[in-house]
mmCIF file of C-alpha atoms (C1' of nucleotides) in Angstrom:
data_model
loop_
_atom_site.group_PDB
_atom_site.id
_atom_site.type_symbol
_atom_site.label_atom_id
_atom_site.label_comp_id
_atom_site.label_asym_id
_atom_site.label_seq_id
_atom_site.Cartn_x
_atom_site.Cartn_y
_atom_site.Cartn_z
ATOM 1 C CA MET A 1 -13.614 -21.746 -5.014
ATOM 2 C CA PRO A 2 -14.009 -18.245 -6.483
ATOM 3 C CA LYS A 3 -11.724 -17.251 -9.287
ATOM 4 C CA SER A 4 -8.932 -15.203 -7.785
ATOM 5 C CA ILE A 5 -7.190 -12.261 -9.319
ATOM 6 C CA THR A 6 -3.485 -12.896 -9.465
ATOM 7 C CA ARG A 7 -1.350 -9.831 -9.999
ATOM 8 C CA THR A 8 2.118 -9.749 -11.394
ATOM 9 C CA TYR A 9 4.789 -7.578 -9.901
ATOM 10 C CA SER A 10 8.107 -6.500 -11.294
ATOM 11 C CA ARG A 11 11.247 -7.427 -9.452
ATOM 12 C CA TYR A 12 11.786 -3.758 -8.737
ATOM 13 C CA SER A 13 8.439 -3.394 -6.951
ATOM 14 C CA ARG A 14 9.058 -6.525 -4.943
ATOM 15 C CA GLU A 15 12.480 -5.403 -3.850
ATOM 16 C CA ALA A 16 11.373 -1.884 -3.019
ATOM 17 C CA THR A 17 8.633 -3.257 -0.786
ATOM 18 C CA LEU A 18 10.994 -5.760 0.779
ATOM 19 C CA LEU A 19 13.588 -3.092 1.491
ATOM 20 C CA LEU A 20 11.024 -0.840 3.119
ATOM 21 C CA GLY A 21 9.867 -3.702 5.306
ATOM 22 C CA GLU A 22 13.371 -4.572 6.359
ATOM 23 C CA LEU A 23 14.201 -0.962 7.105
ATOM 24 C CA ILE A 24 11.153 -0.879 9.342
ATOM 25 C CA ARG A 25 12.189 -4.016 11.179
ATOM 26 C CA VAL A 26 15.711 -2.749 11.710
ATOM 27 C CA ALA A 27 14.461 0.611 12.941
ATOM 28 C CA ARG A 28 12.014 -1.067 15.276
ATOM 29 C CA LYS A 29 14.692 -3.251 16.835
ATOM 30 C CA GLU A 30 17.169 -0.416 17.094
ATOM 31 C CA ARG A 31 14.554 1.464 19.079
ATOM 32 C CA LYS A 32 13.891 -1.676 21.087
ATOM 33 C CA LEU A 33 10.210 -1.727 20.290
ATOM 34 C CA THR A 34 8.214 -4.929 20.423
ATOM 35 C CA ALA A 35 6.184 -5.936 17.413
ATOM 36 C CA GLN A 36 3.111 -5.750 19.604
ATOM 37 C CA GLU A 37 3.976 -2.246 20.760
ATOM 38 C CA VAL A 38 4.384 -0.880 17.264
ATOM 39 C CA ALA A 39 1.234 -2.658 16.137
ATOM 40 C CA ASP A 40 -0.693 -1.064 18.994
ATOM 41 C CA ARG A 41 0.603 2.388 18.232
ATOM 42 C CA ALA A 42 -0.312 1.965 14.576
ATOM 43 C CA GLY A 43 -3.687 0.567 15.467
ATOM 44 C CA ILE A 44 -3.099 -2.643 13.547
ATOM 45 C CA SER A 45 -2.699 -6.298 14.425
ATOM 46 C CA ARG A 46 0.655 -7.865 15.107
ATOM 47 C CA GLY A 47 0.111 -10.203 12.199
ATOM 48 C CA LEU A 48 -0.231 -7.319 9.792
ATOM 49 C CA LEU A 49 2.955 -5.751 11.088
ATOM 50 C CA GLN A 50 4.760 -9.009 10.444
ATOM 51 C CA ARG A 51 3.538 -9.052 6.868
ATOM 52 C CA ILE A 52 4.664 -5.485 6.397
ATOM 53 C CA GLU A 53 8.133 -6.238 7.731
ATOM 54 C CA LYS A 54 8.346 -9.227 5.419
ATOM 55 C CA GLY A 55 7.605 -7.031 2.443
ATOM 56 C CA ASP A 56 4.131 -8.318 1.660
ATOM 57 C CA LEU A 57 2.902 -6.467 -1.414
ATOM 58 C CA LYS A 58 -0.757 -6.568 -0.471
ATOM 59 C CA CYS A 59 -0.884 -4.169 2.440
ATOM 60 C CA GLU A 60 -2.428 -0.740 2.404
ATOM 61 C CA ILE A 61 0.183 1.805 1.555
ATOM 62 C CA GLY A 62 -1.166 4.135 4.223
ATOM 63 C CA VAL A 63 -0.610 1.580 6.957
ATOM 64 C CA VAL A 64 2.882 0.734 5.756
ATOM 65 C CA PHE A 65 3.856 4.393 5.652
ATOM 66 C CA GLU A 66 2.305 4.969 9.063
ATOM 67 C CA VAL A 67 4.367 2.188 10.583
ATOM 68 C CA ALA A 68 7.454 3.596 8.927
ATOM 69 C CA VAL A 69 6.792 6.949 10.544
ATOM 70 C CA ILE A 70 6.261 5.344 13.946
ATOM 71 C CA VAL A 71 9.608 3.574 13.946
ATOM 72 C CA GLY A 72 11.342 6.555 12.376
ATOM 73 C CA VAL A 73 11.956 5.518 8.778
ATOM 74 C CA LYS A 74 11.848 8.578 6.562
ATOM 75 C CA LEU A 75 9.996 8.362 3.252
ATOM 76 C CA PHE A 76 11.548 10.147 0.295
ATOM 77 C CA ASP A 77 14.466 10.912 2.585
ATOM 78 C CA ALA A 78 12.501 13.993 3.487
ATOM 79 C CA ASP A 79 11.149 15.588 6.631
ATOM 80 C CA GLU A 80 7.673 17.078 6.935
ATOM 81 C CA THR A 81 8.624 20.471 5.552
ATOM 82 C CA THR A 82 10.549 19.103 2.603
ATOM 83 C CA LEU A 83 7.685 16.797 1.782
ATOM 84 C CA THR A 84 5.228 19.682 1.705
ATOM 85 C CA ARG A 85 7.517 21.700 -0.498
ATOM 86 C CA HIS A 86 7.854 18.819 -2.941
ATOM 87 C CA ILE A 87 4.093 18.547 -3.131
ATOM 88 C CA ARG A 88 3.778 22.206 -4.052
ATOM 89 C CA GLN A 89 6.464 21.871 -6.689
ATOM 90 C CA THR A 90 4.849 18.800 -8.186
ATOM 91 C CA GLU A 91 1.461 20.475 -8.295
ATOM 92 C CA ASP A 92 2.975 23.468 -10.039
ATOM 93 C CA LYS A 93 4.502 21.147 -12.569
ATOM 94 C CA LEU A 94 1.196 19.359 -13.016
ATOM 95 C CA SER A 95 -0.670 22.598 -13.654
ATOM 96 C CA LEU A 96 1.587 23.311 -16.590
ATOM 97 C CA LEU A 97 0.857 20.005 -18.283
ATOM 98 C CA PRO A 98 -2.224 19.456 -20.483
ATOM 99 C CA LYS A 99 -5.133 18.265 -18.379
ATOM 100 C CA SER A 100 -5.872 15.306 -20.572
ATOM 101 C CA VAL A 101 -3.522 13.238 -22.649
ATOM 102 C CA ARG A 102 -4.452 13.424 -26.292
ATOM 103 C CA ARG A 103 -3.599 10.497 -28.426
ATOM 104 C CA LYS A 104 -3.293 11.063 -32.163
ATOM 105 C CA SER A 105 -6.473 9.135 -32.968
ATOM 106 C CA LYS A 106 -5.346 7.529 -36.198
ATOM 107 C CA ALA A 107 -1.617 6.988 -36.288
ATOM 108 C CA VAL A 108 -0.441 9.515 -38.830
ATOM 109 C CA HIS A 109 2.990 8.236 -37.936
ATOM 110 C CA ASP A 110 2.358 7.268 -34.358
ATOM 111 C CA ASP A 111 5.426 8.338 -32.385
ATOM 112 C CA PHE A 112 8.568 6.464 -33.374
ATOM 113 C CA MET B 1 -24.477 -1.182 8.758
ATOM 114 C CA PRO B 2 -21.458 -3.085 10.076
ATOM 115 C CA LYS B 3 -19.140 -1.207 12.382
ATOM 116 C CA SER B 4 -16.256 0.083 10.303
ATOM 117 C CA ILE B 5 -12.675 0.365 11.307
ATOM 118 C CA THR B 6 -11.453 3.901 10.899
ATOM 119 C CA ARG B 7 -7.707 4.319 10.854
ATOM 120 C CA THR B 8 -5.824 7.428 11.731
ATOM 121 C CA TYR B 9 -2.920 8.601 9.652
ATOM 122 C CA SER B 10 -0.252 11.111 10.446
ATOM 123 C CA ARG B 11 0.104 14.136 8.240
ATOM 124 C CA TYR B 12 3.467 12.791 7.143
ATOM 125 C CA SER B 13 1.975 9.536 5.848
ATOM 126 C CA ARG B 14 -0.768 11.378 4.057
ATOM 127 C CA GLU B 15 1.608 13.756 2.377
ATOM 128 C CA ALA B 16 4.072 11.046 1.401
ATOM 129 C CA THR B 17 1.283 9.095 -0.272
ATOM 130 C CA LEU B 18 -0.071 12.203 -1.931
ATOM 131 C CA LEU B 19 3.345 13.148 -3.237
ATOM 132 C CA LEU B 20 3.900 9.699 -4.669
ATOM 133 C CA GLY B 21 0.538 9.841 -6.388
ATOM 134 C CA GLU B 22 1.235 13.243 -7.864
ATOM 135 C CA LEU B 23 4.654 12.186 -9.058
ATOM 136 C CA ILE B 24 3.001 9.286 -10.824
ATOM 137 C CA ARG B 25 0.441 11.523 -12.488
ATOM 138 C CA VAL B 26 3.103 13.968 -13.648
ATOM 139 C CA ALA B 27 5.287 11.177 -14.989
ATOM 140 C CA ARG B 28 2.329 9.631 -16.795
ATOM 141 C CA LYS B 29 1.403 12.855 -18.502
ATOM 142 C CA GLU B 30 4.977 13.672 -19.390
ATOM 143 C CA ARG B 31 5.133 10.338 -21.160
ATOM 144 C CA LYS B 32 1.776 11.052 -22.743
ATOM 145 C CA LEU B 33 0.173 7.947 -21.415
ATOM 146 C CA THR B 34 -3.565 7.691 -20.951
ATOM 147 C CA ALA B 35 -4.930 6.635 -17.585
ATOM 148 C CA GLN B 36 -6.505 3.667 -19.314
ATOM 149 C CA GLU B 37 -3.209 2.668 -20.898
ATOM 150 C CA VAL B 38 -1.317 2.680 -17.636
ATOM 151 C CA ALA B 39 -4.138 0.866 -15.904
ATOM 152 C CA ASP B 40 -4.059 -1.837 -18.566
ATOM 153 C CA ARG B 41 -0.311 -2.265 -18.305
ATOM 154 C CA ALA B 42 -0.564 -2.545 -14.556
ATOM 155 C CA GLY B 43 -3.467 -4.933 -14.801
ATOM 156 C CA ILE B 44 -5.715 -2.735 -12.694
ATOM 157 C CA SER B 45 -8.862 -0.723 -13.280
ATOM 158 C CA ARG B 46 -8.791 2.906 -14.318
ATOM 159 C CA GLY B 47 -10.669 3.761 -11.154
ATOM 160 C CA LEU B 48 -7.928 2.324 -8.992
ATOM 161 C CA LEU B 49 -5.294 4.261 -10.876
ATOM 162 C CA GLN B 50 -7.221 7.440 -10.215
ATOM 163 C CA ARG B 51 -7.301 6.702 -6.515
ATOM 164 C CA ILE B 52 -3.570 6.051 -6.541
ATOM 165 C CA GLU B 53 -2.845 9.322 -8.287
ATOM 166 C CA LYS B 54 -5.037 11.130 -5.787
ATOM 167 C CA GLY B 55 -3.017 9.718 -2.923
ATOM 168 C CA ASP B 56 -5.603 7.326 -1.547
ATOM 169 C CA LEU B 57 -4.086 5.658 1.491
ATOM 170 C CA LYS B 58 -5.995 2.406 1.117
ATOM 171 C CA CYS B 59 -4.381 0.900 -1.952
ATOM 172 C CA GLU B 60 -2.083 -2.079 -1.996
ATOM 173 C CA ILE B 61 1.474 -0.903 -1.766
ATOM 174 C CA GLY B 62 2.499 -3.423 -4.414
ATOM 175 C CA VAL B 63 0.111 -1.975 -6.960
ATOM 176 C CA VAL B 64 1.150 1.593 -6.210
ATOM 177 C CA PHE B 65 4.824 0.710 -6.579
ATOM 178 C CA GLU B 66 4.113 -1.211 -9.756
ATOM 179 C CA VAL B 67 2.388 1.766 -11.315
ATOM 180 C CA ALA B 68 5.277 3.968 -10.251
ATOM 181 C CA VAL B 69 7.659 1.658 -12.065
ATOM 182 C CA ILE B 70 5.522 1.656 -15.197
ATOM 183 C CA VAL B 71 5.502 5.421 -15.526
ATOM 184 C CA GLY B 72 9.139 5.660 -14.498
ATOM 185 C CA VAL B 73 9.051 6.993 -10.959
ATOM 186 C CA LYS B 74 12.009 5.629 -9.009
ATOM 187 C CA LEU B 75 11.454 4.429 -5.471
ATOM 188 C CA PHE B 76 14.208 5.182 -2.963
ATOM 189 C CA ASP B 77 15.883 7.171 -5.732
ATOM 190 C CA ALA B 78 17.557 3.901 -6.596
ATOM 191 C CA ASP B 79 17.857 1.667 -9.612
ATOM 192 C CA GLU B 80 17.528 -2.112 -9.518
ATOM 193 C CA THR B 81 21.133 -2.767 -8.582
ATOM 194 C CA THR B 82 21.262 -0.175 -5.854
ATOM 195 C CA LEU B 83 18.034 -1.505 -4.415
ATOM 196 C CA THR B 84 19.446 -5.018 -4.227
ATOM 197 C CA ARG B 85 22.580 -3.781 -2.564
ATOM 198 C CA HIS B 86 20.577 -1.880 0.026
ATOM 199 C CA ILE B 87 18.640 -5.016 0.814
ATOM 200 C CA ARG B 88 21.818 -6.944 1.466
ATOM 201 C CA GLN B 89 23.165 -4.203 3.677
ATOM 202 C CA THR B 90 19.944 -4.020 5.654
ATOM 203 C CA GLU B 91 19.865 -7.771 6.130
ATOM 204 C CA ASP B 92 23.437 -7.710 7.374
ATOM 205 C CA LYS B 93 22.476 -5.027 9.838
ATOM 206 C CA LEU B 94 19.467 -7.052 10.911
ATOM 207 C CA SER B 95 21.536 -10.145 11.562
ATOM 208 C CA LEU B 96 23.608 -8.231 14.057
ATOM 209 C CA LEU B 97 20.655 -7.128 16.109
ATOM 210 C CA PRO B 98 19.081 -9.333 18.794
ATOM 211 C CA LYS B 99 16.398 -11.510 17.288
ATOM 212 C CA SER B 100 13.783 -10.544 19.788
ATOM 213 C CA VAL B 101 13.347 -7.309 21.646
ATOM 214 C CA ARG B 102 13.555 -7.867 25.343
ATOM 215 C CA ARG B 103 11.627 -5.541 27.528
ATOM 216 C CA LYS B 104 12.729 -5.183 31.149
ATOM 217 C CA SER B 105 9.620 -6.833 32.524
ATOM 218 C CA LYS B 106 9.211 -4.631 35.570
ATOM 219 C CA ALA B 107 10.511 -1.131 34.924
ATOM 220 C CA VAL B 108 13.638 -1.012 37.056
ATOM 221 C CA HIS B 109 14.027 2.470 35.618
ATOM 222 C CA ASP B 110 12.449 2.022 32.239
ATOM 223 C CA ASP B 111 14.689 3.804 29.764
ATOM 224 C CA PHE B 112 14.883 7.564 30.224
ATOM 225 C "C1'" DA C 1 18.357 -24.918 33.513
ATOM 226 C "C1'" DT C 2 14.205 -22.518 34.083
ATOM 227 C "C1'" DC C 3 10.963 -19.212 33.092
ATOM 228 C "C1'" DT C 4 9.031 -15.400 30.851
ATOM 229 C "C1'" DT C 5 7.967 -13.307 26.689
ATOM 230 C "C1'" DA C 6 8.642 -12.268 21.810
ATOM 231 C "C1'" DT C 7 8.015 -14.107 17.477
ATOM 232 C "C1'" DG C 8 6.081 -16.894 13.597
ATOM 233 C "C1'" DG C 9 2.608 -19.421 11.896
ATOM 234 C "C1'" DT C 10 -2.128 -21.100 11.464
ATOM 235 C "C1'" DC C 11 -7.470 -20.521 10.909
ATOM 236 C "C1'" DT C 12 -12.063 -18.087 10.589
ATOM 237 C "C1'" DA C 13 -15.295 -14.248 10.344
ATOM 238 C "C1'" DT C 14 -15.902 -9.830 8.767
ATOM 239 C "C1'" DA C 15 -14.845 -5.292 6.974
ATOM 240 C "C1'" DT C 16 -13.412 -3.429 2.843
ATOM 241 C "C1'" DA C 17 -10.783 -2.638 -1.526
ATOM 242 C "C1'" DT C 18 -11.337 -3.628 -6.241
ATOM 243 C "C1'" DG C 19 -13.376 -4.356 -11.025
ATOM 244 C "C1'" DA C 20 -16.922 -3.309 -14.051
ATOM 245 C "C1'" DA C 21 -20.448 -0.815 -15.964
ATOM 246 C "C1'" DC C 22 -22.345 3.252 -15.818
ATOM 247 C "C1'" DC C 23 -22.864 8.565 -16.571
ATOM 248 C "C1'" DA C 24 -21.629 13.549 -17.070
ATOM 249 C "C1'" DA C 25 -18.396 16.885 -17.776
ATOM 250 C "C1'" DA C 26 -14.161 18.619 -19.373
ATOM 251 C "C1'" DT C 27 -10.698 18.795 -22.769
ATOM 252 C "C1'" DG C 28 -8.116 19.043 -26.999
ATOM 253 C "C1'" DT C 29 -8.402 18.683 -32.067
ATOM 254 C "C1'" DA C 30 -9.922 19.502 -36.630
ATOM 255 C "C1'" DT D 1 -18.438 24.990 -33.645
ATOM 256 C "C1'" DA D 2 -18.597 20.204 -33.575
ATOM 257 C "C1'" DC D 3 -16.567 15.903 -32.405
ATOM 258 C "C1'" DA D 4 -14.048 12.295 -30.272
ATOM 259 C "C1'" DT D 5 -12.088 10.947 -26.116
ATOM 260 C "C1'" DT D 6 -10.135 11.537 -21.693
ATOM 261 C "C1'" DT D 7 -11.252 12.150 -17.207
ATOM 262 C "C1'" DG D 8 -13.965 12.158 -12.765
ATOM 263 C "C1'" DG D 9 -17.551 10.515 -10.398
ATOM 264 C "C1'" DT D 10 -21.008 7.225 -9.192
ATOM 265 C "C1'" DT D 11 -23.104 2.272 -7.789
ATOM 266 C "C1'" DC D 12 -22.953 -2.701 -6.951
ATOM 267 C "C1'" DA D 13 -21.120 -7.491 -6.628
ATOM 268 C "C1'" DT D 14 -17.326 -10.002 -5.223
ATOM 269 C "C1'" DA D 15 -12.600 -11.114 -4.149
ATOM 270 C "C1'" DT D 16 -9.608 -10.356 -0.458
ATOM 271 C "C1'" DA D 17 -7.050 -8.098 3.394
ATOM 272 C "C1'" DT D 18 -7.410 -7.681 8.234
ATOM 273 C "C1'" DA D 19 -8.349 -8.655 13.270
ATOM 274 C "C1'" DG D 20 -8.350 -11.888 16.669
ATOM 275 C "C1'" DA D 21 -7.854 -16.096 18.762
ATOM 276 C "C1'" DC D 22 -5.131 -19.731 18.676
ATOM 277 C "C1'" DC D 23 -0.557 -22.698 19.169
ATOM 278 C "C1'" DA D 24 4.413 -23.832 18.956
ATOM 279 C "C1'" DT D 25 8.915 -22.405 19.022
ATOM 280 C "C1'" DA D 26 12.671 -19.365 19.824
ATOM 281 C "C1'" DA D 27 15.089 -16.181 22.436
ATOM 282 C "C1'" DG D 28 16.884 -13.948 26.230
ATOM 283 C "C1'" DA D 29 16.932 -12.977 31.051
ATOM 284 C "C1'" DT D 30 17.713 -14.658 35.962
#
DNA sequence: ATCTTATGGTCTATATATGAACCAAATGTA
DNA sequence: TACATTTGGTTCATATATAGACCATAAGAT
């Protein structure tokens, strides 16, 4: 048996993922879509959709987001346009920050 | 070369992931944290962190969320407590919906 | 009650994401 | 300018997520 890499997750991450999954399941049922239908539209297997809806932490973020879009769950509470605007704003902000984080090499009085 | 599975993503998914990645990078720099430092705290490689910050769609959602937490980016604009409350509310909602989606087998006048 | 179908769970093979060790370039500091 | 280090980009081996085929049960129509 190969040595496996076990990750640790904070409660916050676990709950955020769980909430997203549950929101997806609710949205899917409200729209009366079968698990198989949504899976087909997303181009994934039904099994993977189940894991997503159960809040499995080890799913590609792209697939999870895609499923969310399909059933109508908004990310960031934002529509397409708002999302794009936020990206621009964030990139502006980023351009003002130093490009690399410089650590005071030898703790003169390192932070606190 | 084995046949690869190429997924398609909507613009919305791509931008949501990109935005999240950029928010993480901004937050990291604002807190003056090195990529290596954050990677270590998250228990991932620096390379993976770079992909996350670039908005790579094929990263585990759990890892992405975990990194977000580490640098202080809130998911769902909600703190721990609010998140938990939302979960309860969503589960209540879910319990009221039919447990399986029933499709009218032979389109009597299928929906619209 | 019966029948159809949606859901949840296994298992296996395979595609693929990840870690690690590189290197080169860019960046900020003294 | 020179120097230390952060960052971005490779490549490769390996751990692992996913698809797909199952099966059993649950759920909701008729």
